[in-house]
Amino acid sequence: MALEIERKFLVENGGWRAAVEESRHIVQAYVALDGDVSLRVRITNGEKARLTVKVGQNSMTRDEFEYSIPLDDAGKMVANSSRLVRKTRHIVSYEGFVWEVDVYEGALAGLVIAEVEMQSEADDPALPFWVGREVTGDRAWSNATLAVKGLPEIVG
């Protein structure tokens, strides 16, 4: 079992773009959702596929189980799902931490979210000037909820 420890933020401006080290296109479909458990399939750059189970959606730390699967199988799962997220993920290093900046497409176009993965909940990454409101643990901003319900209303 692996632990995913991350913080998530809405992105306020494009200041991160000049620091992009790598980008990849992602299509992910939520095959099953049950409370705090999600089962998703992800296809990256149309070349590789992974099946992921995540347990816990309301905190900084979650259990995560991830497995490579055949691309054809993943394509069939995506084709049979209405709970999709399409985005381009950009990798940006900032003061010793790797940030993943997701630029969403389709019905979620205009949404940009940054996540920083950490080794421990005690880690305290410096926040780049381009991040805004923290949405860590806010279920409305999870990819699973975005895939099902779309954009939440932004309040304050």
mmCIF file with all atom_site columns, C-alpha atoms in Angstrom:
data_model
loop_
_atom_site.group_PDB
_atom_site.id
_atom_site.type_symbol
_atom_site.label_atom_id
_atom_site.label_alt_id
_atom_site.label_comp_id
_atom_site.label_asym_id
_atom_site.label_entity_id
_atom_site.label_seq_id
_atom_site.pdbx_PDB_ins_code
_atom_site.Cartn_x
_atom_site.Cartn_y
_atom_site.Cartn_z
_atom_site.occupancy
_atom_site.B_iso_or_equiv
_atom_site.pdbx_formal_charge
_atom_site.auth_seq_id
_atom_site.auth_comp_id
_atom_site.auth_asym_id
_atom_site.auth_atom_id
_atom_site.pdbx_PDB_model_num
ATOM 1   C CA . MET A 1 1   ? 0.000   0.000  0.000   1.00 0.00 ? 1   MET A CA 1
ATOM 2   C CA . ALA A 1 2   ? 1.219   3.474  -0.852  1.00 0.00 ? 2   ALA A CA 1
ATOM 3   C CA . LEU A 1 3   ? 0.234   6.705  0.794   1.00 0.00 ? 3   LEU A CA 1
ATOM 4   C CA . GLU A 1 4   ? -0.518  9.804  -1.219  1.00 0.00 ? 4   GLU A CA 1
ATOM 5   C CA . ILE A 1 5   ? 0.189   12.955 0.786   1.00 0.00 ? 5   ILE A CA 1
ATOM 6   C CA . GLU A 1 6   ? -0.658  16.119 -1.100  1.00 0.00 ? 6   GLU A CA 1
ATOM 7   C CA . ARG A 1 7   ? -2.016  19.621 -0.854  1.00 0.00 ? 7   ARG A CA 1
ATOM 8   C CA . LYS A 1 8   ? -4.201  21.130 -3.552  1.00 0.00 ? 8   LYS A CA 1
ATOM 9   C CA . PHE A 1 9   ? -4.680  24.761 -4.597  1.00 0.00 ? 9   PHE A CA 1
ATOM 10  C CA . LEU A 1 10  ? -6.610  26.747 -7.165  1.00 0.00 ? 10  LEU A CA 1
ATOM 11  C CA . VAL A 1 11  ? -4.210  28.537 -9.523  1.00 0.00 ? 11  VAL A CA 1
ATOM 12  C CA . GLU A 1 12  ? -4.624  32.306 -9.784  1.00 0.00 ? 12  GLU A CA 1
ATOM 13  C CA . ASN A 1 13  ? -2.383  33.171 -12.724 1.00 0.00 ? 13  ASN A CA 1
ATOM 14  C CA . GLY A 1 14  ? -0.097  31.757 -15.399 1.00 0.00 ? 14  GLY A CA 1
ATOM 15  C CA . GLY A 1 15  ? 3.163   32.543 -13.603 1.00 0.00 ? 15  GLY A CA 1
ATOM 16  C CA . TRP A 1 16  ? 3.985   28.824 -13.479 1.00 0.00 ? 16  TRP A CA 1
ATOM 17  C CA . ARG A 1 17  ? 4.144   28.431 -17.281 1.00 0.00 ? 17  ARG A CA 1
ATOM 18  C CA . ALA A 1 18  ? 7.760   29.617 -17.670 1.00 0.00 ? 18  ALA A CA 1
ATOM 19  C CA . ALA A 1 19  ? 8.952   26.911 -15.244 1.00 0.00 ? 19  ALA A CA 1
ATOM 20  C CA . VAL A 1 20  ? 7.265   23.871 -16.877 1.00 0.00 ? 20  VAL A CA 1
ATOM 21  C CA . GLU A 1 21  ? 9.675   20.940 -17.084 1.00 0.00 ? 21  GLU A CA 1
ATOM 22  C CA . GLU A 1 22  ? 7.362   18.370 -18.630 1.00 0.00 ? 22  GLU A CA 1
ATOM 23  C CA . SER A 1 23  ? 3.757   18.096 -19.809 1.00 0.00 ? 23  SER A CA 1
ATOM 24  C CA . ARG A 1 24  ? 1.479   15.152 -20.428 1.00 0.00 ? 24  ARG A CA 1
ATOM 25  C CA . HIS A 1 25  ? -2.098  14.754 -21.584 1.00 0.00 ? 25  HIS A CA 1
ATOM 26  C CA . ILE A 1 26  ? -4.351  12.746 -19.289 1.00 0.00 ? 26  ILE A CA 1
ATOM 27  C CA . VAL A 1 27  ? -7.776  11.199 -19.784 1.00 0.00 ? 27  VAL A CA 1
ATOM 28  C CA . GLN A 1 28  ? -9.243  9.580  -16.727 1.00 0.00 ? 28  GLN A CA 1
ATOM 29  C CA . ALA A 1 29  ? -12.534 7.832  -16.169 1.00 0.00 ? 29  ALA A CA 1
ATOM 30  C CA . TYR A 1 30  ? -14.089 6.972  -12.844 1.00 0.00 ? 30  TYR A CA 1
ATOM 31  C CA . VAL A 1 31  ? -15.161 3.349  -13.112 1.00 0.00 ? 31  VAL A CA 1
ATOM 32  C CA . ALA A 1 32  ? -16.605 3.169  -9.587  1.00 0.00 ? 32  ALA A CA 1
ATOM 33  C CA . LEU A 1 33  ? -17.247 5.614  -6.758  1.00 0.00 ? 33  LEU A CA 1
ATOM 34  C CA . ASP A 1 34  ? -18.391 4.529  -3.316  1.00 0.00 ? 34  ASP A CA 1
ATOM 35  C CA . GLY A 1 35  ? -18.154 7.049  -0.488  1.00 0.00 ? 35  GLY A CA 1
ATOM 36  C CA . ASP A 1 36  ? -14.475 7.729  0.109   1.00 0.00 ? 36  ASP A CA 1
ATOM 37  C CA . VAL A 1 37  ? -13.313 5.046  -2.338  1.00 0.00 ? 37  VAL A CA 1
ATOM 38  C CA . SER A 1 38  ? -12.716 5.673  -6.026  1.00 0.00 ? 38  SER A CA 1
ATOM 39  C CA . LEU A 1 39  ? -11.615 3.374  -8.825  1.00 0.00 ? 39  LEU A CA 1
ATOM 40  C CA . ARG A 1 40  ? -10.271 5.208  -11.845 1.00 0.00 ? 40  ARG A CA 1
ATOM 41  C CA . VAL A 1 41  ? -8.542  4.371  -15.069 1.00 0.00 ? 41  VAL A CA 1
ATOM 42  C CA . ARG A 1 42  ? -6.047  6.853  -16.504 1.00 0.00 ? 42  ARG A CA 1
ATOM 43  C CA . ILE A 1 43  ? -4.542  7.010  -19.978 1.00 0.00 ? 43  ILE A CA 1
ATOM 44  C CA . THR A 1 44  ? -1.439  9.197  -20.291 1.00 0.00 ? 44  THR A CA 1
ATOM 45  C CA . ASN A 1 45  ? -0.395  10.611 -23.677 1.00 0.00 ? 45  ASN A CA 1
ATOM 46  C CA . GLY A 1 46  ? -2.437  7.856  -25.326 1.00 0.00 ? 46  GLY A CA 1
ATOM 47  C CA . GLU A 1 47  ? 0.474   5.507  -24.581 1.00 0.00 ? 47  GLU A CA 1
ATOM 48  C CA . LYS A 1 48  ? 0.121   3.973  -21.136 1.00 0.00 ? 48  LYS A CA 1
ATOM 49  C CA . ALA A 1 49  ? -2.691  3.125  -18.775 1.00 0.00 ? 49  ALA A CA 1
ATOM 50  C CA . ARG A 1 50  ? -3.057  2.668  -15.045 1.00 0.00 ? 50  ARG A CA 1
ATOM 51  C CA . LEU A 1 51  ? -5.868  1.554  -12.778 1.00 0.00 ? 51  LEU A CA 1
ATOM 52  C CA . THR A 1 52  ? -5.945  3.336  -9.412  1.00 0.00 ? 52  THR A CA 1
ATOM 53  C CA . VAL A 1 53  ? -7.896  2.783  -6.217  1.00 0.00 ? 53  VAL A CA 1
ATOM 54  C CA . LYS A 1 54  ? -7.912  5.694  -3.762  1.00 0.00 ? 54  LYS A CA 1
ATOM 55  C CA . VAL A 1 55  ? -9.321  5.480  -0.265  1.00 0.00 ? 55  VAL A CA 1
ATOM 56  C CA . GLY A 1 56  ? -10.171 8.697  1.570   1.00 0.00 ? 56  GLY A CA 1
ATOM 57  C CA . GLN A 1 57  ? -11.113 11.992 -0.054  1.00 0.00 ? 57  GLN A CA 1
ATOM 58  C CA . ASN A 1 58  ? -11.389 14.466 2.761   1.00 0.00 ? 58  ASN A CA 1
ATOM 59  C CA . SER A 1 59  ? -7.830  14.810 3.942   1.00 0.00 ? 59  SER A CA 1
ATOM 60  C CA . MET A 1 60  ? -4.262  15.459 2.917   1.00 0.00 ? 60  MET A CA 1
ATOM 61  C CA . THR A 1 61  ? -3.311  11.753 3.161   1.00 0.00 ? 61  THR A CA 1
ATOM 62  C CA . ARG A 1 62  ? -4.986  8.898  1.321   1.00 0.00 ? 62  ARG A CA 1
ATOM 63  C CA . ASP A 1 63  ? -4.257  5.254  0.620   1.00 0.00 ? 63  ASP A CA 1
ATOM 64  C CA . GLU A 1 64  ? -3.467  4.700  -3.043  1.00 0.00 ? 64  GLU A CA 1
ATOM 65  C CA . PHE A 1 65  ? -3.109  1.461  -4.985  1.00 0.00 ? 65  PHE A CA 1
ATOM 66  C CA . GLU A 1 66  ? -1.980  1.775  -8.623  1.00 0.00 ? 66  GLU A CA 1
ATOM 67  C CA . TYR A 1 67  ? -1.465  -0.847 -11.337 1.00 0.00 ? 67  TYR A CA 1
ATOM 68  C CA . SER A 1 68  ? -0.466  -0.817 -15.004 1.00 0.00 ? 68  SER A CA 1
ATOM 69  C CA . ILE A 1 69  ? -3.120  -2.254 -17.302 1.00 0.00 ? 69  ILE A CA 1
ATOM 70  C CA . PRO A 1 70  ? -3.318  -2.899 -21.058 1.00 0.00 ? 70  PRO A CA 1
ATOM 71  C CA . LEU A 1 71  ? -4.039  0.263  -23.051 1.00 0.00 ? 71  LEU A CA 1
ATOM 72  C CA . ASP A 1 72  ? -6.882  -1.446 -24.956 1.00 0.00 ? 72  ASP A CA 1
ATOM 73  C CA . ASP A 1 73  ? -8.626  -2.356 -21.693 1.00 0.00 ? 73  ASP A CA 1
ATOM 74  C CA . ALA A 1 74  ? -8.283  1.206  -20.436 1.00 0.00 ? 74  ALA A CA 1
ATOM 75  C CA . GLY A 1 75  ? -9.657  2.565  -23.707 1.00 0.00 ? 75  GLY A CA 1
ATOM 76  C CA . LYS A 1 76  ? -12.766 0.406  -23.365 1.00 0.00 ? 76  LYS A CA 1
ATOM 77  C CA . MET A 1 77  ? -13.300 1.565  -19.784 1.00 0.00 ? 77  MET A CA 1
ATOM 78  C CA . VAL A 1 78  ? -12.976 5.209  -20.832 1.00 0.00 ? 78  VAL A CA 1
ATOM 79  C CA . ALA A 1 79  ? -15.360 4.670  -23.758 1.00 0.00 ? 79  ALA A CA 1
ATOM 80  C CA . ASN A 1 80  ? -17.974 3.216  -21.405 1.00 0.00 ? 80  ASN A CA 1
ATOM 81  C CA . SER A 1 81  ? -17.795 5.948  -18.777 1.00 0.00 ? 81  SER A CA 1
ATOM 82  C CA . SER A 1 82  ? -19.608 9.256  -18.579 1.00 0.00 ? 82  SER A CA 1
ATOM 83  C CA . ARG A 1 83  ? -17.488 10.315 -15.585 1.00 0.00 ? 83  ARG A CA 1
ATOM 84  C CA . LEU A 1 84  ? -14.459 11.708 -17.416 1.00 0.00 ? 84  LEU A CA 1
ATOM 85  C CA . VAL A 1 85  ? -11.757 14.261 -16.749 1.00 0.00 ? 85  VAL A CA 1
ATOM 86  C CA . ARG A 1 86  ? -9.464  15.482 -19.526 1.00 0.00 ? 86  ARG A CA 1
ATOM 87  C CA . LYS A 1 87  ? -6.489  17.637 -18.639 1.00 0.00 ? 87  LYS A CA 1
ATOM 88  C CA . THR A 1 88  ? -2.909  18.486 -19.382 1.00 0.00 ? 88  THR A CA 1
ATOM 89  C CA . ARG A 1 89  ? -0.587  18.041 -16.429 1.00 0.00 ? 89  ARG A CA 1
ATOM 90  C CA . HIS A 1 90  ? 2.460   20.276 -16.253 1.00 0.00 ? 90  HIS A CA 1
ATOM 91  C CA . ILE A 1 91  ? 5.367   19.480 -13.917 1.00 0.00 ? 91  ILE A CA 1
ATOM 92  C CA . VAL A 1 92  ? 6.928   22.477 -12.152 1.00 0.00 ? 92  VAL A CA 1
ATOM 93  C CA . SER A 1 93  ? 9.662   22.424 -9.490  1.00 0.00 ? 93  SER A CA 1
ATOM 94  C CA . TYR A 1 94  ? 9.497   25.134 -6.860  1.00 0.00 ? 94  TYR A CA 1
ATOM 95  C CA . GLU A 1 95  ? 11.807  25.481 -3.875  1.00 0.00 ? 95  GLU A CA 1
ATOM 96  C CA . GLY A 1 96  ? 12.527  21.772 -3.455  1.00 0.00 ? 96  GLY A CA 1
ATOM 97  C CA . PHE A 1 97  ? 9.042   20.427 -4.192  1.00 0.00 ? 97  PHE A CA 1
ATOM 98  C CA . VAL A 1 98  ? 7.472   19.112 -7.392  1.00 0.00 ? 98  VAL A CA 1
ATOM 99  C CA . TRP A 1 99  ? 4.161   20.709 -8.294  1.00 0.00 ? 99  TRP A CA 1
ATOM 100 C CA . GLU A 1 100 ? 1.658   19.228 -10.744 1.00 0.00 ? 100 GLU A CA 1
ATOM 101 C CA . VAL A 1 101 ? -0.371  21.937 -12.458 1.00 0.00 ? 101 VAL A CA 1
ATOM 102 C CA . ASP A 1 102 ? -3.483  20.535 -14.138 1.00 0.00 ? 102 ASP A CA 1
ATOM 103 C CA . VAL A 1 103 ? -5.152  22.545 -16.904 1.00 0.00 ? 103 VAL A CA 1
ATOM 104 C CA . TYR A 1 104 ? -8.602  21.071 -17.478 1.00 0.00 ? 104 TYR A CA 1
ATOM 105 C CA . GLU A 1 105 ? -10.443 20.695 -20.786 1.00 0.00 ? 105 GLU A CA 1
ATOM 106 C CA . GLY A 1 106 ? -13.998 20.236 -21.998 1.00 0.00 ? 106 GLY A CA 1
ATOM 107 C CA . ALA A 1 107 ? -16.731 21.100 -19.498 1.00 0.00 ? 107 ALA A CA 1
ATOM 108 C CA . LEU A 1 108 ? -14.010 21.982 -16.962 1.00 0.00 ? 108 LEU A CA 1
ATOM 109 C CA . ALA A 1 109 ? -12.115 24.325 -19.328 1.00 0.00 ? 109 ALA A CA 1
ATOM 110 C CA . GLY A 1 110 ? -10.699 27.327 -17.514 1.00 0.00 ? 110 GLY A CA 1
ATOM 111 C CA . LEU A 1 111 ? -10.044 25.401 -14.307 1.00 0.00 ? 111 LEU A CA 1
ATOM 112 C CA . VAL A 1 112 ? -6.390  25.160 -13.242 1.00 0.00 ? 112 VAL A CA 1
ATOM 113 C CA . ILE A 1 113 ? -5.423  23.303 -10.069 1.00 0.00 ? 113 ILE A CA 1
ATOM 114 C CA . ALA A 1 114 ? -1.951  22.747 -8.597  1.00 0.00 ? 114 ALA A CA 1
ATOM 115 C CA . GLU A 1 115 ? -1.041  19.865 -6.318  1.00 0.00 ? 115 GLU A CA 1
ATOM 116 C CA . VAL A 1 116 ? 2.163   19.355 -4.388  1.00 0.00 ? 116 VAL A CA 1
ATOM 117 C CA . GLU A 1 117 ? 3.065   15.864 -3.193  1.00 0.00 ? 117 GLU A CA 1
ATOM 118 C CA . MET A 1 118 ? 4.887   15.564 0.084   1.00 0.00 ? 118 MET A CA 1
ATOM 119 C CA . GLN A 1 119 ? 6.716   12.872 2.041   1.00 0.00 ? 119 GLN A CA 1
ATOM 120 C CA . SER A 1 120 ? 4.949   13.758 5.297   1.00 0.00 ? 120 SER A CA 1
ATOM 121 C CA . GLU A 1 121 ? 2.037   15.866 6.487   1.00 0.00 ? 121 GLU A CA 1
ATOM 122 C CA . ALA A 1 122 ? 4.655   17.813 8.450   1.00 0.00 ? 122 ALA A CA 1
ATOM 123 C CA . ASP A 1 123 ? 6.272   19.045 5.222   1.00 0.00 ? 123 ASP A CA 1
ATOM 124 C CA . ASP A 1 124 ? 5.726   22.754 4.683   1.00 0.00 ? 124 ASP A CA 1
ATOM 125 C CA . PRO A 1 125 ? 6.368   23.606 1.028   1.00 0.00 ? 125 PRO A CA 1
ATOM 126 C CA . ALA A 1 126 ? 6.796   27.254 0.110   1.00 0.00 ? 126 ALA A CA 1
ATOM 127 C CA . LEU A 1 127 ? 3.742   28.363 -1.817  1.00 0.00 ? 127 LEU A CA 1
ATOM 128 C CA . PRO A 1 128 ? 4.419   29.775 -5.280  1.00 0.00 ? 128 PRO A CA 1
ATOM 129 C CA . PHE A 1 129 ? 3.012   33.229 -6.058  1.00 0.00 ? 129 PHE A CA 1
ATOM 130 C CA . TRP A 1 130 ? 0.701   31.723 -8.657  1.00 0.00 ? 130 TRP A CA 1
ATOM 131 C CA . VAL A 1 131 ? -1.376  29.591 -6.258  1.00 0.00 ? 131 VAL A CA 1
ATOM 132 C CA . GLY A 1 132 ? -4.504  30.884 -4.604  1.00 0.00 ? 132 GLY A CA 1
ATOM 133 C CA . ARG A 1 133 ? -7.074  29.327 -2.333  1.00 0.00 ? 133 ARG A CA 1
ATOM 134 C CA . GLU A 1 134 ? -6.197  25.973 -0.806  1.00 0.00 ? 134 GLU A CA 1
ATOM 135 C CA . VAL A 1 135 ? -8.803  23.298 -1.511  1.00 0.00 ? 135 VAL A CA 1
ATOM 136 C CA . THR A 1 136 ? -7.065  20.319 0.124   1.00 0.00 ? 136 THR A CA 1
ATOM 137 C CA . GLY A 1 137 ? -9.679  17.899 1.428   1.00 0.00 ? 137 GLY A CA 1
ATOM 138 C CA . ASP A 1 138 ? -12.578 19.823 -0.136  1.00 0.00 ? 138 ASP A CA 1
ATOM 139 C CA . ARG A 1 139 ? -14.476 17.069 -1.913  1.00 0.00 ? 139 ARG A CA 1
ATOM 140 C CA . ALA A 1 140 ? -15.973 19.545 -4.437  1.00 0.00 ? 140 ALA A CA 1
ATOM 141 C CA . TRP A 1 141 ? -12.499 19.960 -5.990  1.00 0.00 ? 141 TRP A CA 1
ATOM 142 C CA . SER A 1 142 ? -11.569 16.258 -6.200  1.00 0.00 ? 142 SER A CA 1
ATOM 143 C CA . ASN A 1 143 ? -11.234 14.924 -9.728  1.00 0.00 ? 143 ASN A CA 1
ATOM 144 C CA . ALA A 1 144 ? -13.890 12.310 -8.963  1.00 0.00 ? 144 ALA A CA 1
ATOM 145 C CA . THR A 1 145 ? -16.429 14.975 -7.982  1.00 0.00 ? 145 THR A CA 1
ATOM 146 C CA . LEU A 1 146 ? -15.445 17.208 -10.895 1.00 0.00 ? 146 LEU A CA 1
ATOM 147 C CA . ALA A 1 147 ? -16.049 14.243 -13.239 1.00 0.00 ? 147 ALA A CA 1
ATOM 148 C CA . VAL A 1 148 ? -19.530 13.663 -11.806 1.00 0.00 ? 148 VAL A CA 1
ATOM 149 C CA . LYS A 1 149 ? -20.800 17.145 -10.902 1.00 0.00 ? 149 LYS A CA 1
ATOM 150 C CA . GLY A 1 150 ? -18.655 19.561 -12.903 1.00 0.00 ? 150 GLY A CA 1
ATOM 151 C CA . LEU A 1 151 ? -17.331 22.866 -11.606 1.00 0.00 ? 151 LEU A CA 1
ATOM 152 C CA . PRO A 1 152 ? -18.392 23.916 -8.127  1.00 0.00 ? 152 PRO A CA 1
ATOM 153 C CA . GLU A 1 153 ? -19.437 27.476 -7.459  1.00 0.00 ? 153 GLU A CA 1
ATOM 154 C CA . ILE A 1 154 ? -16.425 29.501 -6.364  1.00 0.00 ? 154 ILE A CA 1
ATOM 155 C CA . VAL A 1 155 ? -17.265 31.249 -3.124  1.00 0.00 ? 155 VAL A CA 1
ATOM 156 C CA . GLY A 1 156 ? -14.964 33.792 -1.520  1.00 0.00 ? 156 GLY A CA 1
#
